Tab-separated table of N, CA and C in Angstrom:
chain	number	residue	atom	x	y	z
L	1	MET	N	98.173	122.824	87.408
L	1	MET	CA	98.881	123.521	86.055
L	1	MET	C	99.308	124.377	87.361
L	2	ILE	N	99.992	125.330	87.512
L	2	ILE	CA	101.404	125.716	87.856
L	2	ILE	C	100.428	128.208	87.541
L	3	ARG	N	99.750	128.580	87.844
L	3	ARG	CA	99.693	129.934	87.115
L	3	ARG	C	101.124	130.733	87.723
L	4	LYS	N	101.017	131.363	86.158
L	4	LYS	CA	102.858	132.406	86.469
L	4	LYS	C	101.498	133.617	86.050
L	5	ASN	N	102.784	135.125	86.666
L	5	ASN	CA	102.610	136.174	86.856
L	5	ASN	C	104.216	137.225	87.617
L	6	LYS	N	104.639	137.922	87.002
L	6	LYS	CA	105.685	138.821	87.592
L	6	LYS	C	104.990	138.488	88.836
L	7	ASN	N	104.130	138.606	89.656
L	7	ASN	CA	103.432	138.108	90.895
L	7	ASN	C	103.995	137.740	91.467
L	8	ARG	N	104.203	136.304	90.886
L	8	ARG	CA	104.235	134.783	91.724
L	8	ARG	C	105.093	134.257	91.356
L	9	GLY	N	106.853	135.460	91.079
L	9	GLY	CA	107.778	134.703	90.855
L	9	GLY	C	108.498	135.033	92.211
L	10	TYR	N	107.814	134.736	92.928
L	10	TYR	CA	108.739	133.693	94.202
L	10	TYR	C	108.194	133.013	93.879
L	11	GLN	N	108.032	132.151	93.664
L	11	GLN	CA	107.162	130.674	94.195
L	11	GLN	C	108.163	129.610	92.566
L	12	LYS	N	109.213	130.587	92.098
L	12	LYS	CA	111.057	130.567	91.330
L	12	LYS	C	111.756	130.369	92.377
L	13	LEU	N	111.942	130.814	93.486
L	13	LEU	CA	113.034	131.053	94.370
L	13	LEU	C	112.818	129.338	95.205
L	14	ARG	N	114.262	129.336	95.378
L	14	ARG	CA	114.735	127.308	95.863
L	14	ARG	C	113.536	128.104	97.241
L	15	VAL	N	114.462	128.415	98.066
L	15	VAL	CA	114.571	128.763	99.573
L	15	VAL	C	112.850	129.364	100.184
L	16	TRP	N	111.641	129.655	99.385
L	16	TRP	CA	110.969	129.343	98.977
L	16	TRP	C	110.133	127.928	99.289
L	17	GLY	N	110.279	127.484	98.688
L	17	GLY	CA	110.611	126.514	98.499
L	17	GLY	C	110.785	124.670	99.421
L	18	ASP	N	111.914	125.100	100.127
L	18	ASP	CA	112.458	124.736	100.691
L	18	ASP	C	111.769	124.831	102.402
L	19	ALA	N	111.540	126.783	102.474
L	19	ALA	CA	110.718	127.143	103.415
L	19	ALA	C	109.167	126.803	103.483
L	20	ILE	N	108.268	125.805	102.409
L	20	ILE	CA	106.923	125.188	102.296
L	20	ILE	C	107.654	123.966	103.079
L	21	ASP	N	108.594	123.783	102.042
L	21	ASP	CA	108.399	121.200	102.533
L	21	ASP	C	108.655	121.570	104.075
L	22	TYR	N	109.793	123.341	104.974
L	22	TYR	CA	109.839	122.952	106.188
L	22	TYR	C	108.755	123.028	107.420
L	23	PHE	N	107.608	123.862	106.562
L	23	PHE	CA	106.776	124.122	106.880
L	23	PHE	C	105.581	122.846	106.927
L	24	VAL	N	105.218	122.081	105.343
L	24	VAL	CA	105.240	120.623	106.280
L	24	VAL	C	106.249	119.329	106.888
L	25	ALA	N	107.198	119.315	107.409
L	25	ALA	CA	108.033	118.457	107.824
L	25	ALA	C	107.879	119.059	108.853
L	26	THR	N	107.023	120.038	109.671
L	26	THR	CA	107.347	120.848	111.157
L	26	THR	C	105.886	120.102	111.862
L	27	CYS	N	104.586	120.136	110.052
L	27	CYS	CA	103.346	119.878	110.889
L	27	CYS	C	104.021	117.827	111.068
L	28	ARG	N	104.227	117.870	110.247
L	28	ARG	CA	104.253	116.124	110.260
L	28	ARG	C	105.221	115.975	111.333
L	29	SER	N	106.588	116.236	112.209
L	29	SER	CA	106.408	116.052	113.514
L	29	SER	C	105.841	116.061	114.352
L	30	PHE	N	104.813	117.863	114.594
L	30	PHE	CA	104.036	117.753	115.712
L	30	PHE	C	102.819	117.737	115.524
L	31	LYS	N	102.586	116.936	114.652
L	31	LYS	CA	101.329	115.951	114.564
L	31	LYS	C	100.224	115.442	115.703
L	32	ASN	N	101.384	114.341	116.145
L	32	ASN	CA	101.183	113.556	117.517
L	32	ASN	C	101.661	114.879	118.807
L	33	PHE	N	101.906	115.561	118.997
L	33	PHE	CA	102.535	116.407	119.607
L	33	PHE	C	101.965	116.206	121.053
L	34	PRO	N	102.104	116.182	121.711
L	34	PRO	CA	100.596	116.011	123.638
L	34	PRO	C	101.036	117.504	123.523
L	35	HIS	N	101.275	118.891	123.802
L	35	HIS	CA	101.249	119.918	123.971
L	35	HIS	C	100.829	121.012	123.212
L	36	LYS	N	98.839	121.781	123.141
L	36	LYS	CA	99.096	121.899	121.759
L	36	LYS	C	99.253	123.395	121.305
L	37	ARG	N	98.945	124.143	122.397
L	37	ARG	CA	99.385	125.135	122.423
L	37	ARG	C	100.857	125.680	121.809
L	38	LEU	N	101.906	124.312	122.224
L	38	LEU	CA	103.099	124.459	121.674
L	38	LEU	C	103.723	124.356	120.443
L	39	THR	N	103.043	123.283	119.655
L	39	THR	CA	102.524	122.745	118.120
L	39	THR	C	102.575	123.958	117.723
L	40	THR	N	101.123	124.538	118.389
L	40	THR	CA	100.048	126.398	117.027
L	40	THR	C	101.493	127.266	117.358
L	41	GLN	N	102.463	126.716	117.581
L	41	GLN	CA	103.241	128.113	118.209
L	41	GLN	C	104.384	127.711	116.714
L	42	ALA	N	105.339	126.540	117.265
L	42	ALA	CA	105.620	125.508	116.428
L	42	ALA	C	105.833	126.076	114.774
L	43	ILE	N	104.723	125.982	114.499
L	43	ILE	CA	103.576	125.575	113.590
L	43	ILE	C	103.190	127.465	112.882
L	44	SER	N	102.996	127.918	113.401
L	44	SER	CA	103.277	129.135	113.233
L	44	SER	C	104.409	129.928	113.021
L	45	SER	N	105.725	129.381	113.800
L	45	SER	CA	106.530	130.229	112.749
L	45	SER	C	106.881	130.450	112.213
L	46	THR	N	107.016	128.300	111.377
L	46	THR	CA	107.319	128.254	110.139
L	46	THR	C	106.556	128.522	109.821
L	47	ASP	N	105.163	129.085	109.715
L	47	ASP	CA	104.073	129.166	108.610
L	47	ASP	C	104.728	130.552	107.916
L	48	SER	N	105.120	130.893	108.975
L	48	SER	CA	105.800	133.105	108.998
L	48	SER	C	106.629	133.226	107.405
L	49	VAL	N	107.883	131.582	107.800
L	49	VAL	CA	108.894	131.949	107.063
L	49	VAL	C	108.770	132.310	105.532
L	50	HIS	N	107.744	130.900	105.032
L	50	HIS	CA	107.518	131.558	103.518
L	50	HIS	C	106.501	132.345	103.148
L	51	ARG	N	105.837	132.544	103.892
L	51	ARG	CA	104.218	133.414	104.479
L	51	ARG	C	105.029	135.199	103.855
L	52	ASN	N	106.604	135.857	104.804
L	52	ASN	CA	107.748	136.251	104.683
L	52	ASN	C	107.981	136.368	103.246
L	53	ILE	N	108.348	135.783	103.012
L	53	ILE	CA	108.882	136.309	101.688
L	53	ILE	C	108.224	135.721	99.920
L	54	ALA	N	107.377	135.493	100.271
L	54	ALA	CA	105.954	135.362	99.742
L	54	ALA	C	105.768	137.574	99.120
L	55	GLU	N	105.331	137.634	100.251
L	55	GLU	CA	104.784	138.849	101.281
L	55	GLU	C	106.121	140.131	100.660
L	56	GLY	N	106.944	139.858	101.399
L	56	GLY	CA	107.856	140.810	100.633
L	56	GLY	C	108.997	141.384	99.391
L	57	TYR	N	108.202	140.134	98.372
L	57	TYR	CA	108.671	140.422	96.797
L	57	TYR	C	107.369	140.554	96.472
L	58	CYS	N	105.906	140.626	96.631
L	58	CYS	CA	105.380	140.599	96.078
L	58	CYS	C	105.246	142.643	96.210
L	59	ARG	N	105.880	142.703	97.614
L	59	ARG	CA	105.615	144.416	96.945
L	59	ARG	C	106.387	145.029	96.172
L	60	ARG	N	106.646	144.937	96.017
L	60	ARG	CA	107.859	145.143	94.985
L	60	ARG	C	109.171	146.458	94.720
L	61	SER	N	108.952	146.654	96.626
L	61	SER	CA	110.336	148.058	96.523
L	61	SER	C	111.460	146.529	97.913
L	62	VAL	N	112.445	147.303	97.354
L	62	VAL	CA	113.571	145.971	97.593
L	62	VAL	C	113.368	147.329	99.041
L	63	HIS	N	114.027	148.067	99.822
L	63	HIS	CA	114.099	148.066	101.149
L	63	HIS	C	112.387	147.448	101.688
L	64	GLU	N	111.281	147.271	101.163
L	64	GLU	CA	110.352	146.652	102.152
L	64	GLU	C	110.675	144.655	102.533
L	65	TYR	N	111.336	144.195	100.642
L	65	TYR	CA	111.869	142.686	100.254
L	65	TYR	C	111.962	142.975	101.312
L	66	LEU	N	113.653	143.152	100.999
L	66	LEU	CA	114.293	143.010	102.710
L	66	LEU	C	114.031	142.871	104.073
L	67	ASN	N	113.014	144.197	104.545
L	67	ASN	CA	112.688	144.020	105.380
L	67	ASN	C	111.707	142.570	105.742
L	68	PHE	N	110.766	141.903	104.846
L	68	PHE	CA	109.783	140.782	104.636
L	68	PHE	C	111.328	139.592	105.369
L	69	LEU	N	111.862	140.032	104.249
L	69	LEU	CA	113.209	138.113	104.210
L	69	LEU	C	113.580	138.999	105.688
L	70	ASN	N	114.001	139.795	106.537
L	70	ASN	CA	113.840	140.061	107.815
L	70	ASN	C	113.632	139.637	108.752
L	71	ILE	N	112.083	140.015	108.992
L	71	ILE	CA	110.325	139.006	109.505
L	71	ILE	C	110.852	137.546	108.973
L	72	ALA	N	111.141	137.598	107.555
L	72	ALA	CA	111.161	135.872	108.225
L	72	ALA	C	112.148	135.196	108.848
L	73	LEU	N	114.132	135.857	108.268
L	73	LEU	CA	114.457	134.950	109.308
L	73	LEU	C	114.155	135.278	111.034
L	74	GLY	N	114.343	136.667	111.523
L	74	GLY	CA	113.519	136.380	112.619
L	74	GLY	C	111.976	135.540	113.235
L	75	SER	N	111.902	135.059	111.970
L	75	SER	CA	110.947	133.462	112.796
L	75	SER	C	111.152	132.113	112.404
L	76	LEU	N	112.142	131.956	112.008
L	76	LEU	CA	113.022	130.819	111.537
L	76	LEU	C	113.650	130.598	112.786
L	77	GLY	N	114.483	131.367	113.413
L	77	GLY	CA	115.344	132.312	114.838
L	77	GLY	C	114.087	131.405	115.002
L	78	GLU	N	112.801	131.639	115.563
L	78	GLU	CA	112.514	131.595	117.054
L	78	GLU	C	111.650	130.086	116.344
L	79	SER	N	111.600	129.652	115.519
L	79	SER	CA	111.297	127.724	115.043
L	79	SER	C	112.985	127.411	115.500
L	80	VAL	N	113.473	127.100	115.258
L	80	VAL	CA	115.240	126.838	115.442
L	80	VAL	C	115.474	126.646	117.379
L	81	SER	N	115.312	128.309	117.953
L	81	SER	CA	114.996	128.369	119.455
L	81	SER	C	114.164	127.394	119.771
L	82	SER	N	112.694	127.770	119.254
L	82	SER	CA	112.105	126.047	120.791
L	82	SER	C	112.520	124.805	119.700
L	83	LEU	N	112.555	124.554	119.172
L	83	LEU	CA	112.892	122.935	118.922
L	83	LEU	C	114.120	122.967	119.217
L	84	GLN	N	115.555	123.673	119.967
L	84	GLN	CA	116.528	123.368	121.045
L	84	GLN	C	115.278	123.709	122.096
L	85	ALA	N	114.402	124.008	122.526
L	85	ALA	CA	113.479	124.266	124.217
L	85	ALA	C	113.109	122.457	124.133
L	86	TYR	N	112.405	122.132	123.319
L	86	TYR	CA	111.659	120.961	122.771
L	86	TYR	C	112.714	119.866	123.096
L	87	ARG	N	113.270	119.950	122.659
L	87	ARG	CA	114.320	119.051	122.358
L	87	ARG	C	114.973	119.011	123.598
L	88	LYS	N	115.728	119.632	124.949
L	88	LYS	CA	116.391	119.578	125.828
L	88	LYS	C	115.533	119.583	127.173
L	89	ALA	N	113.916	120.005	126.837
L	89	ALA	CA	112.806	119.595	126.853
L	89	ALA	C	112.165	118.425	127.362
L	90	GLY	N	112.742	117.164	125.961
L	90	GLY	CA	112.497	115.716	125.987
L	90	GLY	C	111.583	115.993	125.426
L	91	LEU	N	110.084	116.274	124.638
L	91	LEU	CA	109.377	116.317	123.958
L	91	LEU	C	109.665	117.030	122.358
L	92	LEU	N	110.702	116.550	122.234
L	92	LEU	CA	110.782	116.268	120.394
L	92	LEU	C	111.766	115.101	120.545
L	93	ASN	N	112.119	113.767	119.591
L	93	ASN	CA	113.432	113.489	119.706
L	93	ASN	C	114.156	113.982	119.014
L	94	GLU	N	115.445	113.427	119.266
L	94	GLU	CA	116.787	113.974	118.195
L	94	GLU	C	116.143	114.061	116.915
L	95	GLN	N	115.437	112.252	116.062
L	95	GLN	CA	116.091	112.910	114.884
L	95	GLN	C	114.826	113.947	113.706
L	96	ASP	N	113.609	114.080	114.474
L	96	ASP	CA	112.209	114.788	114.563
L	96	ASP	C	113.081	116.612	114.378
L	97	PHE	N	113.910	116.055	115.794
L	97	PHE	CA	115.629	117.539	115.549
L	97	PHE	C	115.816	117.348	114.241
L	98	GLN	N	116.907	116.284	114.222
L	98	GLN	CA	118.006	117.179	113.349
L	98	GLN	C	117.303	117.175	111.956
L	99	GLN	N	116.049	116.526	111.331
L	99	GLN	CA	115.798	116.793	109.906
L	99	GLN	C	114.933	118.258	110.085
L	100	LEU	N	114.285	118.738	111.078
L	100	LEU	CA	113.661	119.955	111.023
L	100	LEU	C	115.276	121.123	111.198
L	101	ASP	N	116.117	121.168	111.719
L	101	ASP	CA	117.423	122.081	112.367
L	101	ASP	C	117.525	122.605	111.190
L	102	THR	N	118.754	120.423	110.292
L	102	THR	CA	118.706	120.560	109.332
L	102	THR	C	118.241	121.526	107.815
L	103	MET	N	116.987	121.534	107.724
L	103	MET	CA	116.028	122.337	106.265
L	103	MET	C	116.501	123.605	107.495
L	104	ALA	N	116.140	124.386	108.348
L	104	ALA	CA	116.771	125.135	108.933
L	104	ALA	C	117.323	125.861	108.478
L	105	TYR	N	118.644	124.864	108.669
L	105	TYR	CA	119.805	126.004	108.433
L	105	TYR	C	120.533	126.473	107.098
L	106	LYS	N	119.972	125.353	106.190
L	106	LYS	CA	119.932	125.249	104.923
L	106	LYS	C	118.764	126.540	104.627
L	107	ILE	N	117.390	126.656	105.404
L	107	ILE	CA	117.242	128.176	104.288
L	107	ILE	C	117.397	129.397	105.108
L	108	GLU	N	118.109	129.953	106.877
L	108	GLU	CA	118.685	130.785	106.862
L	108	GLU	C	119.913	130.904	105.937
L	109	ASN	N	120.926	130.180	105.792
L	109	ASN	CA	121.633	130.999	104.393
L	109	ASN	C	120.710	130.452	103.192
L	110	GLU	N	119.967	130.160	102.622
L	110	GLU	CA	119.946	130.680	101.576
L	110	GLU	C	119.059	131.769	101.618
L	111	LEU	N	118.288	132.841	103.061
L	111	LEU	CA	118.302	134.064	103.111
L	111	LEU	C	118.905	135.171	103.477
L	112	LEU	N	119.892	134.839	103.748
L	112	LEU	CA	121.621	135.343	103.950
L	112	LEU	C	121.519	136.377	102.492
L	113	LYS	N	122.115	134.975	101.957
L	113	LYS	CA	122.465	135.097	100.499
L	113	LYS	C	121.000	135.632	99.850
L	114	LEU	N	120.341	135.717	100.180
L	114	LEU	CA	119.149	136.476	99.190
L	114	LEU	C	119.072	137.885	99.106
L	115	VAL	N	119.339	138.306	101.008
L	115	VAL	CA	119.323	139.486	101.326
L	115	VAL	C	120.375	139.855	100.975
L	116	GLU	N	121.950	139.237	101.157
L	116	GLU	CA	122.970	140.269	100.760
L	116	GLU	C	123.418	140.098	98.937
L	117	ALA	N	122.028	139.661	98.550
L	117	ALA	CA	121.997	139.841	97.199
L	117	ALA	C	121.166	141.040	96.145
L	118	LEU	N	120.496	140.687	97.069
L	118	LEU	CA	119.041	142.176	96.864
L	118	LEU	C	120.121	144.001	97.381
L	119	GLU	N	120.285	143.559	98.656
L	119	GLU	CA	121.316	144.806	99.282
L	119	GLU	C	122.624	144.967	98.065
L	120	LYS	N	123.215	144.128	97.615
L	120	LYS	CA	124.437	144.525	96.484
L	120	LYS	C	123.304	145.767	95.065
L	121	LYS	N	122.044	144.672	94.457
L	121	LYS	CA	121.042	145.010	93.800
L	121	LYS	C	120.631	146.984	94.105
L	122	ARG	N	120.336	146.399	95.796
L	122	ARG	CA	119.941	148.415	95.574
L	122	ARG	C	121.444	149.289	96.013
L	123	GLU	N	122.759	148.462	96.687
L	123	GLU	CA	123.150	149.749	96.163
L	123	GLU	C	123.321	149.939	95.121
L	124	LYS	N	123.496	149.740	93.894
L	124	LYS	CA	124.619	149.641	92.656
L	124	LYS	C	123.300	149.968	91.795
L	125	GLY	N	121.608	150.936	92.181
L	125	GLY	CA	121.264	150.851	91.890
L	125	GLY	C	120.022	149.755	89.931
L	126	GLU	N	120.654	148.475	90.862
L	126	GLU	CA	120.169	147.742	89.873
L	126	GLU	C	118.357	147.327	90.306
L	127	TRP	N	116.938	147.297	90.846
L	127	TRP	CA	116.508	147.082	91.652
L	127	TRP	C	115.343	148.134	90.554
L	128	ILE	N	114.208	147.367	89.892
L	128	ILE	CA	113.656	147.376	89.867
L	128	ILE	C	111.964	146.944	90.012
L	129	ASP	N	111.203	148.312	90.280
L	129	ASP	CA	110.626	148.134	91.590
L	129	ASP	C	109.199	148.227	91.058
L	130	ARG	N	108.295	147.730	89.561
L	130	ARG	CA	107.282	148.355	89.405
L	130	ARG	C	107.390	147.035	87.485
L	131	LEU	N	106.023	146.522	87.492
L	131	LEU	CA	106.321	145.418	87.298
L	131	LEU	C	106.336	146.213	85.862
L	132	VAL	N	105.235	147.646	85.420
L	132	VAL	CA	105.377	147.832	83.856
L	132	VAL	C	107.037	148.353	83.279
L	133	THR	N	107.639	147.385	82.660
L	133	THR	CA	109.767	148.089	82.797
L	133	THR	C	109.723	149.055	82.525
L	134	ARG	N	108.620	148.930	80.714
L	134	ARG	CA	108.632	149.859	79.184
L	134	ARG	C	107.193	149.766	79.133
L	135	GLU	N	107.278	151.516	78.691
L	135	GLU	CA	105.323	151.489	77.976
L	135	GLU	C	105.941	152.303	77.329
L	136	SER	N	104.999	152.192	75.899
L	136	SER	CA	105.137	152.369	74.607
L	136	SER	C	104.154	153.486	73.822
L	137	ASN	N	104.182	154.367	73.185
L	137	ASN	CA	102.519	155.122	73.048
L	137	ASN	C	103.188	154.599	71.509
L	138	THR	N	103.703	153.986	71.045
L	138	THR	CA	104.111	154.399	69.364
L	138	THR	C	102.628	153.797	69.327
L	139	VAL	N	102.124	153.753	67.856
L	139	VAL	CA	101.287	153.603	66.976
L	139	VAL	C	101.970	153.526	65.838
L	140	CYS	N	101.473	151.414	65.542
L	140	CYS	CA	102.277	151.609	64.348
L	140	CYS	C	101.741	150.988	62.965
L	141	ASP	N	101.400	151.506	62.206
L	141	ASP	CA	100.477	151.784	60.788
L	141	ASP	C	100.738	150.839	60.023
L	142	LYS	N	100.218	150.132	60.112
L	142	LYS	CA	100.404	149.514	58.878
L	142	LYS	C	99.553	149.194	57.141
L	143	PRO	N	101.057	149.644	56.395
L	143	PRO	CA	100.757	150.094	54.938
L	143	PRO	C	99.657	149.494	54.641
């Protein structure tokens, strides 16, 4: 059962789902990695991507949302840099590198598009930063 409310709207974002998939794929690729500290760092940076997308969304402020999306982009950059280094050091095989790099590239582009769309909404004043958009004090009397 999927629980729904306005605060969980991030779960409808393709980029959030893709970031979860990236985290899962990273966990699988690093499951038997011989260097535990590097494994922890690799998994932590990918875990940060989906978490920051969700946290920014839940803050309701477009300014904070954009800040958290930029943090997610930073974590993604950290992750990709690690993948490059591990591959170059011979610690990560080419197949795992290609899979993870392709996923990260897709997420990066999705995040950049989301940031751009939110910046446009902010500029146009189209962002609503509260959960309750309309209140009414009118009482309806039935005859």
